[in-house]
XYZ file of C-alpha atoms in Angstrom:
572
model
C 28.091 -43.038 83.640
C 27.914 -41.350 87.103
C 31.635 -40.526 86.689
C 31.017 -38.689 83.549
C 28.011 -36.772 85.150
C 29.259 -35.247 87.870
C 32.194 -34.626 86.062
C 30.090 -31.268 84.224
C 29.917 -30.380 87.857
C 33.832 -29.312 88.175
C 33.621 -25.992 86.517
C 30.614 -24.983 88.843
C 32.309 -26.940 91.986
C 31.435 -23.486 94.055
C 27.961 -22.902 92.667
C 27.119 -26.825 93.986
C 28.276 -26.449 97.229
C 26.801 -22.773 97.983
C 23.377 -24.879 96.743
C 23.624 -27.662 98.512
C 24.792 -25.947 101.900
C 21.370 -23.791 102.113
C 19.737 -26.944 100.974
C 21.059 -28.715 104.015
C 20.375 -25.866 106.357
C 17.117 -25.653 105.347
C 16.517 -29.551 105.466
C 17.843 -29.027 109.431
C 16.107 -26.020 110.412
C 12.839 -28.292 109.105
C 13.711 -30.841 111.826
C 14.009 -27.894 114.527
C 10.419 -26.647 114.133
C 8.493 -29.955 115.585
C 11.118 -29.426 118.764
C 10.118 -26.173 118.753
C 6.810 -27.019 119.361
C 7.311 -29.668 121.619
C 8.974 -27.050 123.934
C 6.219 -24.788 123.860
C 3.551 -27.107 124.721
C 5.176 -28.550 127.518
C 7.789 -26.476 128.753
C 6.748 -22.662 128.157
C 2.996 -23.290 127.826
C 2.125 -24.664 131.429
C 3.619 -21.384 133.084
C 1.561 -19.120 131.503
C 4.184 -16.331 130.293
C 2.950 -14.654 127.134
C 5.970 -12.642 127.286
C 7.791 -16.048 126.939
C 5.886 -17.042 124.648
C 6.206 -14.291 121.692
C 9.687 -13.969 122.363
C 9.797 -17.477 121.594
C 7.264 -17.201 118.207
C 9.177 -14.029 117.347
C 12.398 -16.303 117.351
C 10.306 -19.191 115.111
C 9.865 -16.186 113.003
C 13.507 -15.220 112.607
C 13.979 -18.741 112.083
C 11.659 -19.086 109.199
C 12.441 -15.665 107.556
C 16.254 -17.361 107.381
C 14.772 -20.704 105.848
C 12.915 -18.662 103.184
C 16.044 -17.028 101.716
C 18.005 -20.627 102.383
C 14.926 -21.465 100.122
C 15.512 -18.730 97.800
C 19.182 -19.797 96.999
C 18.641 -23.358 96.640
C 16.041 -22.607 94.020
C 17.767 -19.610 92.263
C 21.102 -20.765 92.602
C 20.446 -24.324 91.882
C 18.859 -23.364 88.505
C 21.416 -20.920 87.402
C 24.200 -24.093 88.004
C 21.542 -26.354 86.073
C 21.584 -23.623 83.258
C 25.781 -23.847 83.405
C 25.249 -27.779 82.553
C 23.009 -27.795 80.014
C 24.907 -25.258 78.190
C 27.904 -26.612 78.640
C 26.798 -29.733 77.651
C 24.227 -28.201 74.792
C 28.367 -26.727 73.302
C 29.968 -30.180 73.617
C 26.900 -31.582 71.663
C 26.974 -29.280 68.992
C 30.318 -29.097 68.005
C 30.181 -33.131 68.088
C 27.598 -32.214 65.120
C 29.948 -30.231 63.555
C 32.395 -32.662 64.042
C 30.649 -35.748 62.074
C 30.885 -36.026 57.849
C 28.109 -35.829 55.341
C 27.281 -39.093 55.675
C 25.978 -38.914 59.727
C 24.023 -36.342 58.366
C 22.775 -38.522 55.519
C 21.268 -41.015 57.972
C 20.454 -38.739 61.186
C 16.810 -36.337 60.838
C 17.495 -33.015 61.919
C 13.810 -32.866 64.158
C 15.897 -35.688 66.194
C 19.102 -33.917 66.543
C 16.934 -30.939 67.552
C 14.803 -32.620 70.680
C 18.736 -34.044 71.443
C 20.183 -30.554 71.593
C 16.875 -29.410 73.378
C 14.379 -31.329 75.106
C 16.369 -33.657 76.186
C 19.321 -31.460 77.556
C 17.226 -29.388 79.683
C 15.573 -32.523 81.265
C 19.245 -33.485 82.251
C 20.100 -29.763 83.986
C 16.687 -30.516 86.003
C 18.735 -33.804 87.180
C 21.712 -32.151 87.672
C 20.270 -29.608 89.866
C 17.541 -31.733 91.731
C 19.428 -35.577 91.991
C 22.432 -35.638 94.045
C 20.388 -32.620 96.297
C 17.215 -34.405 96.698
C 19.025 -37.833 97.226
C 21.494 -36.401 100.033
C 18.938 -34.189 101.523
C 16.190 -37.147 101.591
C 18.736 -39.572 103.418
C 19.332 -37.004 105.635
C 15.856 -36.320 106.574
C 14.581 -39.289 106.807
C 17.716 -40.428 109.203
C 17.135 -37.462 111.188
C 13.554 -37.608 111.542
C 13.898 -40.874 112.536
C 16.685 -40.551 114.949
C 14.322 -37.845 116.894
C 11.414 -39.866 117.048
C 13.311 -42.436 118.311
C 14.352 -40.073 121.187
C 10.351 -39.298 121.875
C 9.728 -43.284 121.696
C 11.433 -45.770 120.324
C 8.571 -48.300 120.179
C 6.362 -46.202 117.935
C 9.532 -45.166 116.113
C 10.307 -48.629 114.746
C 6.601 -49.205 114.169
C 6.256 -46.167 112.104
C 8.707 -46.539 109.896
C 8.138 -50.417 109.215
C 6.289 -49.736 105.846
C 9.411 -47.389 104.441
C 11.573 -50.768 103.321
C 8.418 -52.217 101.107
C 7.737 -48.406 99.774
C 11.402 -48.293 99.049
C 11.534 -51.598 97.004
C 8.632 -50.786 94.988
C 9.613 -47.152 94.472
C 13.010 -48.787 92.826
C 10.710 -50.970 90.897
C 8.852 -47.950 89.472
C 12.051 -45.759 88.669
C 13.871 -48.797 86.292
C 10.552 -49.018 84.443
C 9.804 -44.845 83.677
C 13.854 -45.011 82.593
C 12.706 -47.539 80.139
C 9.361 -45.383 79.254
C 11.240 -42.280 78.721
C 13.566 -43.942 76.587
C 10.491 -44.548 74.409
C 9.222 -41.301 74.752
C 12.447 -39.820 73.523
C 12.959 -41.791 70.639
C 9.179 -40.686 69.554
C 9.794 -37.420 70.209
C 12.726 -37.049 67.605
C 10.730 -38.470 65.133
C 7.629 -36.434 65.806
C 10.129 -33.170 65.418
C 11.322 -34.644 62.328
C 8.154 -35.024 61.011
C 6.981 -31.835 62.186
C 10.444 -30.200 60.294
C 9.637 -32.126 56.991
C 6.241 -30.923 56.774
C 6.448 -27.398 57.730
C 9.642 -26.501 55.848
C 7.582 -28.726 52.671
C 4.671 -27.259 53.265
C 4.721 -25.462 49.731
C 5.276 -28.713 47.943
C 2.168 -29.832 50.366
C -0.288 -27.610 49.245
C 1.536 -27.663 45.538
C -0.207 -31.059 45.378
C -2.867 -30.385 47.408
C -1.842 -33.358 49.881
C -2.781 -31.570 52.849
C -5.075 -34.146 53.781
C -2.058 -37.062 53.734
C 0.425 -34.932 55.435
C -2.197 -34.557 58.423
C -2.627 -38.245 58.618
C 1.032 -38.650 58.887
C 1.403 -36.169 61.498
C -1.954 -37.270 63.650
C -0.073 -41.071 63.610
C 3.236 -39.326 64.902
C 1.459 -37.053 67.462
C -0.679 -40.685 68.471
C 2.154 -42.735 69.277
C 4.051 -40.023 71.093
C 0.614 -39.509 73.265
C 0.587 -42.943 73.782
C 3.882 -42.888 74.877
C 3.522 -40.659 77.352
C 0.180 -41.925 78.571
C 2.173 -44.963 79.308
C 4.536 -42.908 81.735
C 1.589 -40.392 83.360
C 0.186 -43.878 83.688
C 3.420 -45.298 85.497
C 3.768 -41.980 87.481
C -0.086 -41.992 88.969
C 0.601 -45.125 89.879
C 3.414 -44.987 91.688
C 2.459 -40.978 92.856
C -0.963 -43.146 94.371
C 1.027 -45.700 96.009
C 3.567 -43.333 97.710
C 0.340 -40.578 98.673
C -1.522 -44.124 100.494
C 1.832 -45.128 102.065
C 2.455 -41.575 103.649
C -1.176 -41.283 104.903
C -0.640 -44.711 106.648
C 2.345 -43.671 108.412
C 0.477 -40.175 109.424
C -2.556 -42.137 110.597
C -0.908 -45.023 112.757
C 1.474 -41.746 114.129
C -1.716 -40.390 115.099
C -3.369 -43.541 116.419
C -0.465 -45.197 118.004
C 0.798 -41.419 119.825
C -2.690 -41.288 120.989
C -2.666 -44.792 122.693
C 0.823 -44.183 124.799
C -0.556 -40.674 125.221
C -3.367 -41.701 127.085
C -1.416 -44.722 128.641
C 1.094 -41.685 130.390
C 4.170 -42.531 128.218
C 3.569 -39.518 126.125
C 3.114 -36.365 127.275
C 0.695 -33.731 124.996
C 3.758 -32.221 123.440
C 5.750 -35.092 122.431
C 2.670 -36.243 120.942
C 2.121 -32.725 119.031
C 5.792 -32.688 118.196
C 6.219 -36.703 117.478
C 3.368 -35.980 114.687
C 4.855 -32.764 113.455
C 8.244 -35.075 113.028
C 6.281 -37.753 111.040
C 5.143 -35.319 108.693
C 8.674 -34.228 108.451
C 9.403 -37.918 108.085
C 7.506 -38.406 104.899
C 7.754 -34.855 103.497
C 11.153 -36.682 102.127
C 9.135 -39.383 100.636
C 6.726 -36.821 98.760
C 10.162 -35.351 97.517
C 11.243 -39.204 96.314
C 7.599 -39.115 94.152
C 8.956 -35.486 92.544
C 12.225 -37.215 92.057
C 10.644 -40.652 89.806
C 9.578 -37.543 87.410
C 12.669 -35.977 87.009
C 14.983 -38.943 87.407
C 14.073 -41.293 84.407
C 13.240 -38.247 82.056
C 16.977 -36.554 83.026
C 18.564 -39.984 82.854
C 17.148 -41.260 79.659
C 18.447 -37.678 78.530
C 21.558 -38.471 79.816
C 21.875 -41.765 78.237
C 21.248 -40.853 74.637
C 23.302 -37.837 74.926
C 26.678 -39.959 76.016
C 25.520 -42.425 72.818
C 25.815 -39.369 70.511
C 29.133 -38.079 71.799
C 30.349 -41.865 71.902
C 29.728 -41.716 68.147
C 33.449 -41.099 66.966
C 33.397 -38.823 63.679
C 34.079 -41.015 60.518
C 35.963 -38.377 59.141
C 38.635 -36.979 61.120
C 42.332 -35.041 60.934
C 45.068 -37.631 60.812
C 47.255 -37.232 64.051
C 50.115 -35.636 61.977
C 47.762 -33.541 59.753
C 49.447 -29.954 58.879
C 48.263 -26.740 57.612
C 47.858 -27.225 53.898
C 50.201 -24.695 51.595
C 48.746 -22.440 49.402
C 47.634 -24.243 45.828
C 47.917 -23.923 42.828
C 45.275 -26.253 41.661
C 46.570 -29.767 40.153
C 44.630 -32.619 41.416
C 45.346 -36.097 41.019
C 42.735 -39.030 41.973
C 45.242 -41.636 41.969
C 42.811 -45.072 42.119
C 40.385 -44.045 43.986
C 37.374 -46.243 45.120
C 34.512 -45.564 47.219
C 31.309 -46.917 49.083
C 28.496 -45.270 50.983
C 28.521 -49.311 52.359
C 31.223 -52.139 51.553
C 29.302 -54.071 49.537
C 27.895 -51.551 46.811
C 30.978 -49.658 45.982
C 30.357 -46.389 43.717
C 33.527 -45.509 42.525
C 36.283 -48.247 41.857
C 39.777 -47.583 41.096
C 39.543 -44.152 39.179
C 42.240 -42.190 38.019
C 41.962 -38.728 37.204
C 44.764 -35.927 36.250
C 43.425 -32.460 36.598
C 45.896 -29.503 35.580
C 45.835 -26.359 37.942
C 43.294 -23.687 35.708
C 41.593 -26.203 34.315
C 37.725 -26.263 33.776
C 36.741 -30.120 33.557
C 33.809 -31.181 33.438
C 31.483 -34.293 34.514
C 28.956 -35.167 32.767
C 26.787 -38.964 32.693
C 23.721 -40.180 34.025
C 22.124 -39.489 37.171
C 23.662 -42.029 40.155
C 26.771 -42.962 38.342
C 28.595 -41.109 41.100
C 29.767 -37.688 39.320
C 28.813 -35.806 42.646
C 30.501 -38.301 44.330
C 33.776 -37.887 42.705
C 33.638 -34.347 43.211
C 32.411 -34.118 47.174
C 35.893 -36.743 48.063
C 38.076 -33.572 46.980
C 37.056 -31.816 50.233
C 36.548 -34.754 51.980
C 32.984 -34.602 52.428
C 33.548 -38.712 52.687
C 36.521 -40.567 53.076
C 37.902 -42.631 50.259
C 38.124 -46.180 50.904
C 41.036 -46.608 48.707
C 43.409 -45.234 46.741
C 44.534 -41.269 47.387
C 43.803 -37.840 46.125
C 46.673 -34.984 45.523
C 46.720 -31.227 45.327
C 49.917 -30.199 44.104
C 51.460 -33.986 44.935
C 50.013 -33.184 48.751
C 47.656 -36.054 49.835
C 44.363 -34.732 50.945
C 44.640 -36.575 53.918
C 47.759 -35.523 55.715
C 46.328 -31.587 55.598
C 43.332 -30.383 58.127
C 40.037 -30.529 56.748
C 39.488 -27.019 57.841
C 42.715 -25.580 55.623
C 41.743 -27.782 53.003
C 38.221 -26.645 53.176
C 39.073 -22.968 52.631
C 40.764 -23.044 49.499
C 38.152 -24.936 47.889
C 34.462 -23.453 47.145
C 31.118 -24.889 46.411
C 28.314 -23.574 43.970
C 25.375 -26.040 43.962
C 22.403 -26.394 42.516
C 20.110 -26.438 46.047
C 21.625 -22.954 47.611
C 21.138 -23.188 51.363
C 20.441 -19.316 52.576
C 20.676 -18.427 56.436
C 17.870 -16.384 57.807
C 19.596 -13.179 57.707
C 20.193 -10.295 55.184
C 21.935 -10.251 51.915
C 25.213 -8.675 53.320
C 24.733 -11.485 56.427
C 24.632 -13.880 53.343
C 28.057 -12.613 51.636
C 30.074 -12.259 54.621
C 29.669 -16.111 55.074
C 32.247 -16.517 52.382
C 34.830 -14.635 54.441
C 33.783 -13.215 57.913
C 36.101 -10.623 58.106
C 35.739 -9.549 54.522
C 35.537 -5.659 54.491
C 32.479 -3.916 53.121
C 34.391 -2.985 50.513
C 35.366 -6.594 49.366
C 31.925 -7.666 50.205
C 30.527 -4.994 47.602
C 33.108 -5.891 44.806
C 31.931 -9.586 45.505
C 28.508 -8.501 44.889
C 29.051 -6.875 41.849
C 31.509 -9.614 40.343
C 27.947 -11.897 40.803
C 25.913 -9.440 39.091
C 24.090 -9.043 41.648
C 23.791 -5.231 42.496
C 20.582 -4.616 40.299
C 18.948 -6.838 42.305
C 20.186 -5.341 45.825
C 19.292 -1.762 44.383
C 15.734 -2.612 43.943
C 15.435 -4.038 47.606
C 14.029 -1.551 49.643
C 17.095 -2.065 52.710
C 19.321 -3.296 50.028
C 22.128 -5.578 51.521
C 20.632 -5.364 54.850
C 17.596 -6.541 53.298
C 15.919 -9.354 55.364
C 16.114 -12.892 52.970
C 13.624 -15.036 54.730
C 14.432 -18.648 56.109
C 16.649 -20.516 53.121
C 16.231 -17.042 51.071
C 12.409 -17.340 50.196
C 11.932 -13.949 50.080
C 14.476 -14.071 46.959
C 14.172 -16.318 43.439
C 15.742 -19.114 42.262
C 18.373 -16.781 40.382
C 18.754 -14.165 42.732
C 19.635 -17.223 45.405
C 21.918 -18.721 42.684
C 23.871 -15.098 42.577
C 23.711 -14.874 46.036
C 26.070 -17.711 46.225
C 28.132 -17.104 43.881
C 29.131 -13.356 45.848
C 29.523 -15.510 48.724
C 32.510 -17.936 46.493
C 33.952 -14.113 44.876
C 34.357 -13.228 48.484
C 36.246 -16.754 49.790
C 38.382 -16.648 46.450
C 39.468 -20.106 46.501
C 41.747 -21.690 43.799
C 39.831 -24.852 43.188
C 36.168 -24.175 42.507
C 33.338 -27.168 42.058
C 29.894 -26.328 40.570
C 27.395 -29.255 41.458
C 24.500 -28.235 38.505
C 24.396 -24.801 39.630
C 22.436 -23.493 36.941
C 20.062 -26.589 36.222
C 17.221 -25.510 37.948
C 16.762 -21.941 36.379
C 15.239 -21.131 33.225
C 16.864 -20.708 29.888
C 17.656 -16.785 30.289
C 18.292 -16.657 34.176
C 21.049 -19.821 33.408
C 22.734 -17.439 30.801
C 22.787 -14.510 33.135
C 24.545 -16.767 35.930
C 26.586 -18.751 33.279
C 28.491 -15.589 32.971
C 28.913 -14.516 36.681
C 30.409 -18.555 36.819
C 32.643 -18.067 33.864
C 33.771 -15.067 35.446
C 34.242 -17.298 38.660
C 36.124 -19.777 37.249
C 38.889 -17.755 35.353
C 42.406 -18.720 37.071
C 41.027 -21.472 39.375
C 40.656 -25.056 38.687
C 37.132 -25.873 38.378
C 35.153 -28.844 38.279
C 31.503 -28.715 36.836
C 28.925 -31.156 36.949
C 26.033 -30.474 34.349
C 23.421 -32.460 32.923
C 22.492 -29.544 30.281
C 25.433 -29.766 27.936
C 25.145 -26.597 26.525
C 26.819 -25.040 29.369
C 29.994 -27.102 28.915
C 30.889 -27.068 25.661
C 33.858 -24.813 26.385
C 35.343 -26.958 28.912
C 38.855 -27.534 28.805
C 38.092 -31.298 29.487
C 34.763 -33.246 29.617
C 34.478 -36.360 31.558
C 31.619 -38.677 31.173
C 30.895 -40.810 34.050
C 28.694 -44.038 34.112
C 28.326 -46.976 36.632
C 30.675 -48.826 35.503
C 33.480 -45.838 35.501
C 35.141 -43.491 33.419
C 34.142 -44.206 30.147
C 34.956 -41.043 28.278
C 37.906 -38.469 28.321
C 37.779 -35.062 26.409
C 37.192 -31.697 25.047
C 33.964 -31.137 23.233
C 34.511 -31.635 20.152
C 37.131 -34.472 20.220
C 34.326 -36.821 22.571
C 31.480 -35.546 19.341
C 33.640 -37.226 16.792
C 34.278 -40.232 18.858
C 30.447 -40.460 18.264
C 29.915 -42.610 21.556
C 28.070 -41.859 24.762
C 28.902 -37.999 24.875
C 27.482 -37.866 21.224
C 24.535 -39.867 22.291
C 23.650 -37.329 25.264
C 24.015 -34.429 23.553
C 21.920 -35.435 20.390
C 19.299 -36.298 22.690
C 19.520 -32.907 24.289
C 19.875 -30.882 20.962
C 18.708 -33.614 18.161
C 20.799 -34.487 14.984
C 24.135 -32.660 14.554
């Protein structure tokens, strides 16, 4: 684990050491100032030169100015390499997010993978900056301190410091148990931002139903045990913070008392005693630095922890080792036995074969959960197939890179995801370096320029977050410009028109027909009306492909495509 810290120190190698140099001088020029003083009481004092003495307190002042900018960089510098860390590691964590299938996604909330990419990151940059610093620099200290009251007296030395080993031992005790806390706190914390992300982005389906009232008492039991959670740790921390402030005032108090006793015995003189209590200060100043440190330790480390348990979770779905660019396609697809399971012992799909000419327009229809999205979402390798294989053009799926597969196929579905962004912003997703001139011809081949001209920045028109500024059609076009633009050969429409009315549907119907001339598409649709000019309809139930054909031919085999489609339209 510490090997893999320090190892997002490398980069920043120069940064570090500039940091903790001026963190060391300033540590040492600390230790100077009590021997300073010493030397003025008894040395420079007794004479009685004021000349000597503001030469020497202009020199303490030269001194100090230097330890303020040593100050200075440690803080500014230190941050700015802290910053360098968490970014770095904020870029590893996000393209492991890109990295992982639909299926991580199925199962992870996004309010979690947002305190993770967040919260918890720039709790680990505090460590980065503040641990290996504070720990060096608090050895040092403490050693040093020590070592010069040991040169004033070494009896009161060793009694001084005889409480540090029990403060030690229980400070350890302390730190293990706010890792644990932390830990906790974490884990609550991703699911309060989860909740907090369901709500708000539902919060027109909340007041739809007028459930205000139950979504508050779901979020009031989120925010309690997150309070409680941290309670728990502020408890933990005053603790500790109380036990460390009563130590430190012990070891002040016997400095004093025990100074004061050899003082007035003549084995002290007034200055050592001055200067042997200005070092025991110095002495525990590390110590007050050690309570600062059980803060930011267990909160950066617990970071640390669950960040190297996401980026230890290897991608389900990755290139094979000799994966190559796939060639350009013409569209014929082939699922050549293919089964799959979201688990191993509830398999969805088992053994289906499926020829699919290049131009085609086939068609899925069946009841909801009998895996006709499913089928479709293997082509692009959304999830991996668990047996079997799928072709393009006699080219397994799995020996290209998902990324070149990826681009020759496009997606219309029925939930359109929007970016907060303009129209144009939108578009250009399709194909980011799409001219305006292609993006404008994409626009228009979606029909969607009526609605652009009656925006009042048209395509640089601000959509909203997920496009709520625009309707449920005017989204649907939207993405439909953005799959004009990509032009892929092999086109799959999840329900794209099922959740727009009757007129809207026709209106976009067209703009997909339109799509769909010379590619091979694949159409899922539960309103049949919108299929009856497929080339091929396939009807999909649980227990597999029961059906195989065009329109008409499945009608006059009067089984379950005739069944669905008199219950959608009545009695031929």
């Amino acid at each position: 684990m510490l090997k893999k810290f320090f190892s997002y120190y490398i980069p920043y190698k120069k940064l570090f050491a500039i940091d903790f140099i001026c963190a060391v001088i300033s540590a040492i020029l600390e230790l100077f100032f009590p021997i300073a003083v010493n030397m003025v009481i008894d040395q420079i004092l007794p004479k009685g030169n004021l000349r000597h003495i503001v030469m020497f307190s202009v020199l303490l002042f030269a001194l100090y100015l230097f330890n303020t900018t040593m100050n200075y960089i440690v803080v500014y510098i230190g941050h700015v390499f802290g910053s360098h860390i968490e970014t770095d590691m904020r870029k590893e964590l996000f393209e492991h997010f890109q990295k992982q299938s639909y299926a991580y996604f199925d199962k992870m909330k996004t309010g979690d993978l947002m305190s993770r990419i967040t919260t918890d990151l720039f709790e680990i940059s505090e460590l980065a900056h503040h641990g290996p610093e504070d720990v060096f620099i608090t050895i040092m200290t403490l050693v040093g301190a020590f070592l010069l009251m040991l040169n004033v007296h070494v009896p009161l030395a060793l009694m001084t410091v005889a409480l540090i080993p029990i403060l030690g031992v229980v400070l350890g005790l302390f730190s293990r148990y706010m890792v644990n806390i932390n830990v906790s706190i974490k884990q609550n914390l991703g699911r309060f931002n989860a909740g907090i992300q369901n709500s708000i982005s539902g919060m027109r389906v909340v007041k739809a139903f007028a459930n205000e009232s139950y979504e508050n008492d779901i979020f009031v039991d989120l925010a309690e045990k997150y309070r409680l959670a941290m309670v728990r740790f502020y408890n933990s921390m005053a603790t500790s913070s109380s036990f460390n402030y009563i130590v430190m005032r012990l070891i002040n108090l016997f400095a004093l008392l025990a100074g004061s006793y050899y003082t007035i015995v003549g084995e002290l003189t007034i200055g050592e005693l001055v200067g042997y209590i200005l070092l025991s200060n110095v002495f525990i100043r590390p110590l007050e630095r050690v309570n600062a440190m059980l803060e930011v330790y267990p909160k950066g480390y617990a970071g640390f922890v669950r960040l190297q348990e996401e980026l230890n979770k290897e991608p389900d779905i990755v290139d094979s080792p000799n994966a190559v660019e796939a060639p350009k396609f013409e569209g014929n697809i082939r699922y050549d036995n293919v089964s799959f399971g979201y688990n191993k012992e509830k398999p969805v799909l088992e053994n289906v074969t499926i020829n699919i000419k290049a131009g085609q327009t086939v068609a899925f229809v069946g009841p909801s959960g009998a895996g006709k999205t499913t089928l479709v979402n293997l082509l692009p390798r959304f999830y991996e197939i668990t047996g079997g294989k799928i072709t393009i053009d006699g080219v397994d799926i799995q020996d290209v890179t998902m990324r070149s597969l990826r681009k020759q196929i496009g997606i219309v579905q029925q939930d359109v995801f929007l970016f907060d962004g303009t129209i144009k912003e939108n578009v250009l997703y399709g194909r980011l370096d799409a001219t305006d001139e292609e993006v404008k011809a994409a626009i228009d081949s979606a029909k969607l320029r009526e609605v652009i001209s009656n925006l009042p920045d048209g395509v640089d028109t601000q959509i909203g977050e997920r496009g709520v500024s625009l309707s449920g059609g005017q989204k649907q076009r939207l993405s439909i410009a953005r799959i004009f633009l990509k032009n892929p050969k092999i086109l799959i429409l999840d329900e794209a028109t099922s959740a727009l009315d009757t007129a809207t549907e026709r209106f976009i119907q067209s703009s997909l027909d339109e799509l769909s001339q010379g590619r091979t598409s694949l159409v899922i649709a539960h309103r049949l009306a919108t299929i009856t000019n497929a080339d091929r309809i396939i009807v999909v139930t649980p227990e597999g492909i029961m059906e195989d054909g065009t329109h008409e031919e499945l009608l006059e085999l009067d089984n379950i495509y005739a069944d669905l489609y008199r219950s959608q339209f009545g009695e031929m």
